CSV table of C-alpha atoms in Angstrom, one decimal:
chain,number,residue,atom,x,y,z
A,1,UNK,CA,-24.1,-22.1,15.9
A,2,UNK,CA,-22.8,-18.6,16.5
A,3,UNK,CA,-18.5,-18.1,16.4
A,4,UNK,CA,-17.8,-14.9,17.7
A,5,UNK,CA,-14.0,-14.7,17.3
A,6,UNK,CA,-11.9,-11.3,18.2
A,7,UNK,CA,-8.1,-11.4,19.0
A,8,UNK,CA,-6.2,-9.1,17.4
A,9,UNK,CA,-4.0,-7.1,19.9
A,10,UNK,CA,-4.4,-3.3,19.3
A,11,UNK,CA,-2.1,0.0,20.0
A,12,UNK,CA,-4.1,3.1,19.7
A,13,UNK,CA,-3.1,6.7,20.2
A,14,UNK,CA,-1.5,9.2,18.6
A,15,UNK,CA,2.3,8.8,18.8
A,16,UNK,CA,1.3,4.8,18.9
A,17,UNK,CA,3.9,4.1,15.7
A,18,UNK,CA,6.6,4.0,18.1
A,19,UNK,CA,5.7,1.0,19.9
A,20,UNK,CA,6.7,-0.5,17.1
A,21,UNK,CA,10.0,-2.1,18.4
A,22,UNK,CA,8.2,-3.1,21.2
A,23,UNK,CA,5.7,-5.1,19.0
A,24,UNK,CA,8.3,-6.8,17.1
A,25,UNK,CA,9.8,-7.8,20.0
A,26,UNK,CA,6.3,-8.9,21.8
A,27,UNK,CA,5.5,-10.8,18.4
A,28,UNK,CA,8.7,-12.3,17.7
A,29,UNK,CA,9.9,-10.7,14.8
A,30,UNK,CA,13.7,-10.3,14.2
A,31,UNK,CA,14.0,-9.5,11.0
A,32,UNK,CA,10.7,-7.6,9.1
A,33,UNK,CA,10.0,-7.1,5.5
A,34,UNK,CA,8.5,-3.8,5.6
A,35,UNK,CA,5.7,-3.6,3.5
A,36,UNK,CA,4.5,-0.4,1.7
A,37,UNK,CA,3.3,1.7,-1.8
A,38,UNK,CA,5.1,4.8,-3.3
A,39,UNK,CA,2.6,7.3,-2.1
A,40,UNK,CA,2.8,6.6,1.5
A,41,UNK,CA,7.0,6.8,0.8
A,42,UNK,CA,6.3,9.9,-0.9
A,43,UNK,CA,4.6,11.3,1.7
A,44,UNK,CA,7.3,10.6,4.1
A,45,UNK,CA,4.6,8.5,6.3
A,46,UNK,CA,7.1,5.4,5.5
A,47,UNK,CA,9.8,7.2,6.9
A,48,UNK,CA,8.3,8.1,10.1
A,49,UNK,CA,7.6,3.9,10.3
A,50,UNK,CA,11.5,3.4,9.6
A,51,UNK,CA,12.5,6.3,12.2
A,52,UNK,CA,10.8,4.5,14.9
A,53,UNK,CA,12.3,0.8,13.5
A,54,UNK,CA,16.1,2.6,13.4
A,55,UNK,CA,17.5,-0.1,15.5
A,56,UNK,CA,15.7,-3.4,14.6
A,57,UNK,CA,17.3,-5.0,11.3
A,58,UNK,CA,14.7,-4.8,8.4
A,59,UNK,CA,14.3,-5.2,4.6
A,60,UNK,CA,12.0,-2.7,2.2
A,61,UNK,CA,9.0,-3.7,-0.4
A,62,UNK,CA,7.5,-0.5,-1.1
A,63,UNK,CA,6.1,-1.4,-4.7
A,64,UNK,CA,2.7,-2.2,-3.6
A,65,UNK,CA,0.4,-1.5,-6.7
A,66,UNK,CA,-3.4,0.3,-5.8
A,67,UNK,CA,-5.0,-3.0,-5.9
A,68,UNK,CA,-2.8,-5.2,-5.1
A,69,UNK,CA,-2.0,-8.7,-7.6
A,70,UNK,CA,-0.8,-11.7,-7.3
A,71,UNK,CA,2.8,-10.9,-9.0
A,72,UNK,CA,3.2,-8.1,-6.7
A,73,UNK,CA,2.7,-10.8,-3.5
A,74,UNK,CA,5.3,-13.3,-5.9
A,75,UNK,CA,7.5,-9.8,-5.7
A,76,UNK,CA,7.4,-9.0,-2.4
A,77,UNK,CA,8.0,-13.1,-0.9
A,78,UNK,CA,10.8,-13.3,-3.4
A,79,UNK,CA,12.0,-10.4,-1.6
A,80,UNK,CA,11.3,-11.4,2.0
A,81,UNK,CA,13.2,-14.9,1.1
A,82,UNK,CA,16.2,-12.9,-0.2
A,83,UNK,CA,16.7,-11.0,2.7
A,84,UNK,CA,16.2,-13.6,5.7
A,85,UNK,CA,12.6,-12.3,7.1
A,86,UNK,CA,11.1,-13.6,9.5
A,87,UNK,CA,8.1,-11.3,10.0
A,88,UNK,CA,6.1,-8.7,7.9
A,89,UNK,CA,5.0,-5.0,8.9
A,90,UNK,CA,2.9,-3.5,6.1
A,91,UNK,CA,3.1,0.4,6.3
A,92,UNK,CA,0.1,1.7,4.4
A,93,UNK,CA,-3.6,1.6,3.7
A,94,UNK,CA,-5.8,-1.7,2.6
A,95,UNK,CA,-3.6,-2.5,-0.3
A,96,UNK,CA,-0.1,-2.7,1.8
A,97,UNK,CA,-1.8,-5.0,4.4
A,98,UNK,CA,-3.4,-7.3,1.9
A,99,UNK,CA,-0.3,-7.7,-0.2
A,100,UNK,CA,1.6,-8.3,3.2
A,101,UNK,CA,-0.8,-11.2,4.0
A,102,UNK,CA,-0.7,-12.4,0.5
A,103,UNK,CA,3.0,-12.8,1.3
A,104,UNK,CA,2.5,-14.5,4.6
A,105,UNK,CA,0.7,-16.9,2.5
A,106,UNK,CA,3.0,-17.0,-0.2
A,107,UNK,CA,6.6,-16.9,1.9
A,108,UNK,CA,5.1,-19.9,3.7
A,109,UNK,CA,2.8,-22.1,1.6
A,110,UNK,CA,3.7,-24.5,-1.4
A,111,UNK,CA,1.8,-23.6,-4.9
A,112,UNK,CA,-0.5,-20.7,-6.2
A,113,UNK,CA,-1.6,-18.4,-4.9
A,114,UNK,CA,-5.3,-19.2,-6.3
A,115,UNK,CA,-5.0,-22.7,-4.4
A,116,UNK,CA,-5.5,-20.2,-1.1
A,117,UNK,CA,-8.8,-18.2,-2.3
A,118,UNK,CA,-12.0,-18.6,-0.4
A,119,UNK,CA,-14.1,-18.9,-3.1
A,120,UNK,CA,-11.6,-22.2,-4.5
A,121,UNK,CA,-11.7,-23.8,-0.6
A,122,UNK,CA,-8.4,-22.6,0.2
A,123,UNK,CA,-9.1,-21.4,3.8
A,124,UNK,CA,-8.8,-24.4,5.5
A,125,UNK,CA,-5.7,-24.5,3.6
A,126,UNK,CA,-3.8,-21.4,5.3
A,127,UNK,CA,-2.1,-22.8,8.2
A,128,UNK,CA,-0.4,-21.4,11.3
A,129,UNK,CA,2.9,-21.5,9.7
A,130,UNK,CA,1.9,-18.0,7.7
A,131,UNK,CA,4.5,-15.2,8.7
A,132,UNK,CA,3.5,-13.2,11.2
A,133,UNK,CA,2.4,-9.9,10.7
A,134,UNK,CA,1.9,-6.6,12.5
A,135,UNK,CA,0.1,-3.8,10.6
A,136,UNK,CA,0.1,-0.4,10.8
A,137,UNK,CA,-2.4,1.5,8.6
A,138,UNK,CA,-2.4,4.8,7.1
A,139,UNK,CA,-5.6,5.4,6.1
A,140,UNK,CA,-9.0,4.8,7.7
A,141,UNK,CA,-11.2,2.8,5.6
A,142,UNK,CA,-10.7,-0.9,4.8
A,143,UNK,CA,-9.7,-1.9,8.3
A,144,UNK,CA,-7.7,-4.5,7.1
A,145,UNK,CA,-5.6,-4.6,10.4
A,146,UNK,CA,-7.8,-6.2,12.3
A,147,UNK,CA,-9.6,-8.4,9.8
A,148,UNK,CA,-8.7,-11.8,8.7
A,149,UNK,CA,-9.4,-11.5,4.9
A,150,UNK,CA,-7.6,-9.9,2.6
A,151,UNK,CA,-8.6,-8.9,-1.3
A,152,UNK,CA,-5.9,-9.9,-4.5
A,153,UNK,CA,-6.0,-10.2,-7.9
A,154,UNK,CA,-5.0,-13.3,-8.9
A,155,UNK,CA,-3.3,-13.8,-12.4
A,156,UNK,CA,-6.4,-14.6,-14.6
A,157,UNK,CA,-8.1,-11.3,-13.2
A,158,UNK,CA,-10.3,-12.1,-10.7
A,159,UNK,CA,-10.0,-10.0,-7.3
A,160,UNK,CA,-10.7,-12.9,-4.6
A,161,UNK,CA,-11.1,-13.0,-0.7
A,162,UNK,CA,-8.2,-15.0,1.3
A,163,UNK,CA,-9.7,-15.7,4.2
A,164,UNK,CA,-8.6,-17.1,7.8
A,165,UNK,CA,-7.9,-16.4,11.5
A,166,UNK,CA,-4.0,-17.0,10.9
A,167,UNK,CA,-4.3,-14.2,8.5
A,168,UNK,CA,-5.6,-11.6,11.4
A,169,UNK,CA,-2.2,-9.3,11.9
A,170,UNK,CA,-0.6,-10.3,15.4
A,171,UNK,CA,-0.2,-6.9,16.2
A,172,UNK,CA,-2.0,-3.8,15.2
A,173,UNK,CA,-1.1,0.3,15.5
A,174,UNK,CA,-3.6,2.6,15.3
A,175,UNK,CA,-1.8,6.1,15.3
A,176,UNK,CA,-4.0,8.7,13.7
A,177,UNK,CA,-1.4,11.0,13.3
A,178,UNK,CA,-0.2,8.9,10.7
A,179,UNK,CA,-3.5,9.9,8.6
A,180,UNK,CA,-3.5,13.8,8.6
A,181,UNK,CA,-1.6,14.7,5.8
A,182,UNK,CA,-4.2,12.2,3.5
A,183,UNK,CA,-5.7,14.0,1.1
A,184,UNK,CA,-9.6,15.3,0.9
A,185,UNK,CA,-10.5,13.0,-2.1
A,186,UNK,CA,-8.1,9.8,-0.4
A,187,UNK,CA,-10.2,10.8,3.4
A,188,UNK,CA,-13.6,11.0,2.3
A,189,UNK,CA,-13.1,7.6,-0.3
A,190,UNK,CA,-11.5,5.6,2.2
A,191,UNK,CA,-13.8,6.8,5.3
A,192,UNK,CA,-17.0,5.7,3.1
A,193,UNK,CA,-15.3,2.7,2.7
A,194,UNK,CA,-15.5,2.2,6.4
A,195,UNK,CA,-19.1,3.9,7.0
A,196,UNK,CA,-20.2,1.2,4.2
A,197,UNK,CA,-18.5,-2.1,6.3
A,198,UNK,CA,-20.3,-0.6,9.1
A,199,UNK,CA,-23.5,-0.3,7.5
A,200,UNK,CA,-23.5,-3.0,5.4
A,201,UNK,CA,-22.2,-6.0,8.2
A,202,UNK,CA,-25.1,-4.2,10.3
A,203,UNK,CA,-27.7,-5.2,7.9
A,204,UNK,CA,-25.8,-8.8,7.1
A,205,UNK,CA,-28.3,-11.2,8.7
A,206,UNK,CA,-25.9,-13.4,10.6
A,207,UNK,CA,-26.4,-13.6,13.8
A,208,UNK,CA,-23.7,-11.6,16.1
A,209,UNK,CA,-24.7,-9.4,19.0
A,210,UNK,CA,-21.1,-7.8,19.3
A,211,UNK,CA,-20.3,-7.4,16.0
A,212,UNK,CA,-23.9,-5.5,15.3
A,213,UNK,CA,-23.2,-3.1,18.5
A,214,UNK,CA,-19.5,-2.5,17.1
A,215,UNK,CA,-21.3,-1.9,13.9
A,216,UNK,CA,-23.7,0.5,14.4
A,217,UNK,CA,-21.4,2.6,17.0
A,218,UNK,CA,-18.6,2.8,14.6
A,219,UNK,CA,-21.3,4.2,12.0
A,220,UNK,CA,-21.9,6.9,14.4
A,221,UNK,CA,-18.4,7.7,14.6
A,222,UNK,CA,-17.7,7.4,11.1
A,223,UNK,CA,-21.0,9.9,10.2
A,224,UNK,CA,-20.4,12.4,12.4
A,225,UNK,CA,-16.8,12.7,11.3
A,226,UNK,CA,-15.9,12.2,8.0
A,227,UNK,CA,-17.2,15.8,6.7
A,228,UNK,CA,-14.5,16.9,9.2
A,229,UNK,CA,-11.7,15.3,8.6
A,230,UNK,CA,-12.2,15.3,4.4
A,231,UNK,CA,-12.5,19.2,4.8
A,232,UNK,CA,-10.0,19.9,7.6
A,233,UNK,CA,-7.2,17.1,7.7
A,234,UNK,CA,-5.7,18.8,10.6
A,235,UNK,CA,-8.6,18.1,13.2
A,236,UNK,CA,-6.6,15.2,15.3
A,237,UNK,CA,-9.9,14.3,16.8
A,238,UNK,CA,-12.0,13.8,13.7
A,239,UNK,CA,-8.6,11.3,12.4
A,240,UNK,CA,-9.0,9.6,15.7
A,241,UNK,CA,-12.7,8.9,15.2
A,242,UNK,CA,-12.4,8.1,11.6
A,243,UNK,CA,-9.4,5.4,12.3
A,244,UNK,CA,-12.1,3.9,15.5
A,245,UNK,CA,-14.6,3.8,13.0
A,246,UNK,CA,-12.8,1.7,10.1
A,247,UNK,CA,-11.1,-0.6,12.6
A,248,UNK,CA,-14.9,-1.4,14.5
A,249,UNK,CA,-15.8,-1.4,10.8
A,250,UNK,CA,-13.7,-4.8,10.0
A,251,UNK,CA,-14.0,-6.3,13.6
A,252,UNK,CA,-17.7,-6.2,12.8
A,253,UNK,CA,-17.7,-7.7,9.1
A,254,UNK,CA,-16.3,-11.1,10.5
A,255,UNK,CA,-20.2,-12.2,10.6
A,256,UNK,CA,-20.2,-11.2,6.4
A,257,UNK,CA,-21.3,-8.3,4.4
A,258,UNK,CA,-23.3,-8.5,0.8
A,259,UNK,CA,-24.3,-7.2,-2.1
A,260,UNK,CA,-22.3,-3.8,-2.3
A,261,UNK,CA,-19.0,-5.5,-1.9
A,262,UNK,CA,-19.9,-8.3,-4.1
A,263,UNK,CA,-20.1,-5.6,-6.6
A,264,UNK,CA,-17.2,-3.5,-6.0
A,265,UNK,CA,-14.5,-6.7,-5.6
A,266,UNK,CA,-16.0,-7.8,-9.2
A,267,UNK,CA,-15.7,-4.2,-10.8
A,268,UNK,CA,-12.5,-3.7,-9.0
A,269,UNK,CA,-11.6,-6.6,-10.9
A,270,UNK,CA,-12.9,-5.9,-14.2
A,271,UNK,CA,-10.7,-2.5,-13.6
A,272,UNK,CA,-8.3,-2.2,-11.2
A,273,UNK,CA,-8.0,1.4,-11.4
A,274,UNK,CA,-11.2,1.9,-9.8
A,275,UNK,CA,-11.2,2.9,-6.0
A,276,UNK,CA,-12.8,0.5,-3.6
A,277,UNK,CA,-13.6,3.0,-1.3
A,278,UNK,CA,-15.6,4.7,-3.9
A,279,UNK,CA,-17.6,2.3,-5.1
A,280,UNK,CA,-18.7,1.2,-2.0
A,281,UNK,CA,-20.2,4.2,-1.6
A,282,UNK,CA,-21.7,4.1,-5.1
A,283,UNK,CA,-23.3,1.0,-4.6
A,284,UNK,CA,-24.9,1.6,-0.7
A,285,UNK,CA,-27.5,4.0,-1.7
A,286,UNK,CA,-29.3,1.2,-4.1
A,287,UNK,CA,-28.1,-1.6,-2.1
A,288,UNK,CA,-30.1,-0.2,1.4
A,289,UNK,CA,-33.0,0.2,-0.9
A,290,UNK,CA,-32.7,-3.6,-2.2
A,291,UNK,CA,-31.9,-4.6,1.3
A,292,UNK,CA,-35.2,-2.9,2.8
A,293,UNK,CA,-37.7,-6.0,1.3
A,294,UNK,CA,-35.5,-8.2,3.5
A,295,UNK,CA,-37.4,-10.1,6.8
A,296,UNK,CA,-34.6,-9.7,8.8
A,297,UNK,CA,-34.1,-5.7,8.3
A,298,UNK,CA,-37.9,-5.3,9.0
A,299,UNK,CA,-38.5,-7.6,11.6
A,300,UNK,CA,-34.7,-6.1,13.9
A,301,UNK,CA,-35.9,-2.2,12.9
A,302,UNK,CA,-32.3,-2.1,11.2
A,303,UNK,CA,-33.2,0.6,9.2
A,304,UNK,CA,-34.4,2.4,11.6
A,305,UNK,CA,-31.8,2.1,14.3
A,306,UNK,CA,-29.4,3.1,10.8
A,307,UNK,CA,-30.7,6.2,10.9
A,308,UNK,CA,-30.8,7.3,14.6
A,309,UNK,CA,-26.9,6.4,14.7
A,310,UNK,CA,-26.7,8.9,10.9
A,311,UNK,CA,-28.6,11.5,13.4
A,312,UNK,CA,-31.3,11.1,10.7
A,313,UNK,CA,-34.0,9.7,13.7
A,314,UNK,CA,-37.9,8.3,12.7
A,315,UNK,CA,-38.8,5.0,10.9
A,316,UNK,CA,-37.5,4.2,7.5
A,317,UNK,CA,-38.6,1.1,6.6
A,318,UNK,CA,-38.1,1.3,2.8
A,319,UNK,CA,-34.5,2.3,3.2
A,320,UNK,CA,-35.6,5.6,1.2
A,321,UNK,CA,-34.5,8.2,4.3
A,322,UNK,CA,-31.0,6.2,4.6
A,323,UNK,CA,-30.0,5.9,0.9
A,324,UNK,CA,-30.8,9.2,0.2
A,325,UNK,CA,-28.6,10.6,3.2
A,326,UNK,CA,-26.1,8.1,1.7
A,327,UNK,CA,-26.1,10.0,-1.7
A,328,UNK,CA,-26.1,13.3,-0.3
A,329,UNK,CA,-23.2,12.9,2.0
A,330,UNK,CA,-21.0,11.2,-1.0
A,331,UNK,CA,-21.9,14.5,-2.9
A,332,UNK,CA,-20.9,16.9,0.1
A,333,UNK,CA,-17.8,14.5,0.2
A,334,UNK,CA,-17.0,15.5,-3.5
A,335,UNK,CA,-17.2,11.8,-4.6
A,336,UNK,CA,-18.1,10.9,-7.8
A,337,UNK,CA,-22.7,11.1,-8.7
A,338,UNK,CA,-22.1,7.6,-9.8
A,339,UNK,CA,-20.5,4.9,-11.7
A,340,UNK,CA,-20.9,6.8,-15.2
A,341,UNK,CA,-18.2,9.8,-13.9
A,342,UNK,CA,-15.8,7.0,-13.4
A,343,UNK,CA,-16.5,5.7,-17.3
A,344,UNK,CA,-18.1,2.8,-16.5
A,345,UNK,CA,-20.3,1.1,-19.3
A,346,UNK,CA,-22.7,-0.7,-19.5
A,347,UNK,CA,-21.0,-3.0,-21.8
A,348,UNK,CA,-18.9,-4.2,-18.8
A,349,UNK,CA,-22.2,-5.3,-17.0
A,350,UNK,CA,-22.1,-9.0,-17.5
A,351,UNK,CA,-18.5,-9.8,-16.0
A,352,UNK,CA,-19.4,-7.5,-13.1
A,353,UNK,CA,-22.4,-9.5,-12.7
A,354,UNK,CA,-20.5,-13.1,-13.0
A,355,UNK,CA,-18.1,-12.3,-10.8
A,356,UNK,CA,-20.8,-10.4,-7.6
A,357,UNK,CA,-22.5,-13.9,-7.9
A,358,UNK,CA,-19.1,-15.6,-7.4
A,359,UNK,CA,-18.0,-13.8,-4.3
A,360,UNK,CA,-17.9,-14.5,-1.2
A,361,UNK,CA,-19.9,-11.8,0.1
A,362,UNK,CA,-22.9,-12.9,-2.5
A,363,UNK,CA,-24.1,-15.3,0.0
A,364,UNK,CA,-24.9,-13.1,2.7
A,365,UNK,CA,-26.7,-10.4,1.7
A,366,UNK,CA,-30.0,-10.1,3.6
A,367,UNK,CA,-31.8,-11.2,0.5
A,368,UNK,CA,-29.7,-13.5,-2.0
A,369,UNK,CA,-30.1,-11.2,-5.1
A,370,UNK,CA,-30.6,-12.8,-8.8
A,371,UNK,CA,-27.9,-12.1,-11.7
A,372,UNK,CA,-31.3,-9.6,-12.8
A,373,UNK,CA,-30.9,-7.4,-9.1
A,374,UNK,CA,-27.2,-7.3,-9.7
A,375,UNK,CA,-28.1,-5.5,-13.3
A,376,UNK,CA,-31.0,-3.5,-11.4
A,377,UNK,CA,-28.3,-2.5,-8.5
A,378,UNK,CA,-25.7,-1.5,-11.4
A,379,UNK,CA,-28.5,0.4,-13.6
A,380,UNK,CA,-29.3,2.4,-10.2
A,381,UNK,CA,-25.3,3.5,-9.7
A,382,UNK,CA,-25.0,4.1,-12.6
């Protein structure tokens, strides 16, 4: 049996942060706990949030760490009790709208945070009473706005999915103009982080017409535009398309992703410092290549219709044409050549390992890969 489930309501234009009085109002939300990190306030992106919420009462978290933990979401509830919220707005990339679901979880649901993981059988668990939430992103990568997951690190170091439909923000604003003052590095990172949940979802076998078509459209988007808006943040158009790409990006992952991000939540883990984005795009070129032996990538042509969306065009049926466009773009893009230049060892190979055959995208990889791929997939990035 199929679920194809999409129903997250979605402002997009430039300009569209203003609505966001109106989407309070629309969603219920009296009293917000605005959710955010330090870069975006030091950027002054925060304030242009708190310009446009000047006359609806609100409260301020804006310590969201780069990945974000399980004390930061204990922080940040403490700190939506506190102040009377009755709502959440997280201001901010991936991280700010995780940790703002973690506290919709948190602000509403007895015990531990870890009782609520996927992998532990917590979904069923979340419940409609969660806090609503309206997001407003500020990158264009993770597409956590319109995606009912979100990514923590809980307190004995493990970075585990939260998954459920009551999680999926009530309200999302898309306003690319939010994005242009992002830095090269920050665009290209976080828009291979979307070109990867567009790739990767595509070659997930689950079946999912619309997701597949939302897939492969937003890797057109996301191809033909990152160059441009990495190497001139000013082109509104090339924002626009990146911020389309990473939300069609996370509508199309509901029906899974696989081995690349099995890998990157378990080195995320292992160190936090690490940028998701990044190792997304580490791990694609040698995950495409492992993905190639798979029935369902033969028999569908996904490879092939992969590479007519990149502009690449012919038959690639080993993946080689695909991963090798992969590497060159994260090169043009100024990303690191692979996991090595961000001082990864091979000593940390056996936690990474344990925790990719943990995770809740191990399972739905086009081919279920062995504990020996994972170390194969890791010798390749590195």
């Amino acid at each position: 049996m199929t679920t194809i489930h999409y129903l997250t309501q979605i402002q997009f234009d430039h300009g569209a942060v203003a609505l966001l009085p109106q989407e309070c109002a629309r969603v219920g939300i009296t009293r917000p706990l605005v959710v955010s990190d330090a870069g975006v306030k030091a950027a002054g992106v925060l304030d242009v949030a708190l310009k446009a919420l000047a006359d609806v009462p609100h409260a301020i978290f804006d310590n969201t760490p780069s990945n974000p933990t399980e004390a930061a979401v204990r922080a940040a509830a403490s700190a939506y009790r506190h102040a009377g919220c009755d709502g959440l707005i997280a201001v901010g990339g991936g991280s700010s709208i995780d940790l703002a679901k973690g506290v919709s979880i948190a602000a509403t649901h007895e015990g531990p945070l870890t009782h609520y993981a996927t992998i532990e059988g917590g979904s069923p668990r979340i419940t409609a009473a969660v806090a609503p939430l309206i997001a407003v992103p500020t990158t264009a990568g993770t597409g956590s706005e319109v995606a009912r997951g979100a990514i923590i690190i809980v307190d004995d170091g493990r970075k585990l999915g939260f998954h459920s439909w009551h999680l999926v923000p009530r309200g999302a604003i898309l306003d690319p103009d939010l994005t242009v003052g992002l830095p090269p590095a920050l665009t290209a990172a976080t828009g291979m982080d979307a070109i990867a949940h567009c790739m990767e979802t595509f070659m997930a076998p689950a079946l999912n017409p619309p997701a597949d078509g939302i897939a492969i459209d937003g890797l057109q988007r996301g191809w033909s535009h990152i160059l441009k808006a990495a190497q001139d943040g000013q082109d509104r158009q090339a924002r626009w398309q990146m911020m389309s790409a990473s939300m069609q990006g996370a509508m199309a992952f509901q029906k899974g992703l696989g081995c690349v991000h099995s890998l990157s939540h378990s080195l995320g883990g292992v160190n936090p410092k690490l940028h998701h984005g990044t190792l997304n795009a580490l791990f694609l070129p040698a995950v495409i290549r492992f993905n190639a032996q798979a029935a369902s990538i033969q028999d569908d042509r996904r490879l092939e219709r992969m590479a007519n969306a990149m502009g690449l065009g012919g038959c690639d049926r080993a993946g080689t044409e695909v991963a090798e466009a992969v590497r060159d773009l994260n090169a043009r893009l100024g990303l690191p050549s692979g996991l090595a230049a961000l001082g990864v060892q091979r000593d940390v190979f056996d936690r990474v390992i344990a925790g990719a055959l943990a995770d809740h995208c191990h399972k739905t990889n086009p081919v279920v890969a062995t504990a020996q791929d994972y170390r194969d997939l890791l010798e390749a990035s590195l």
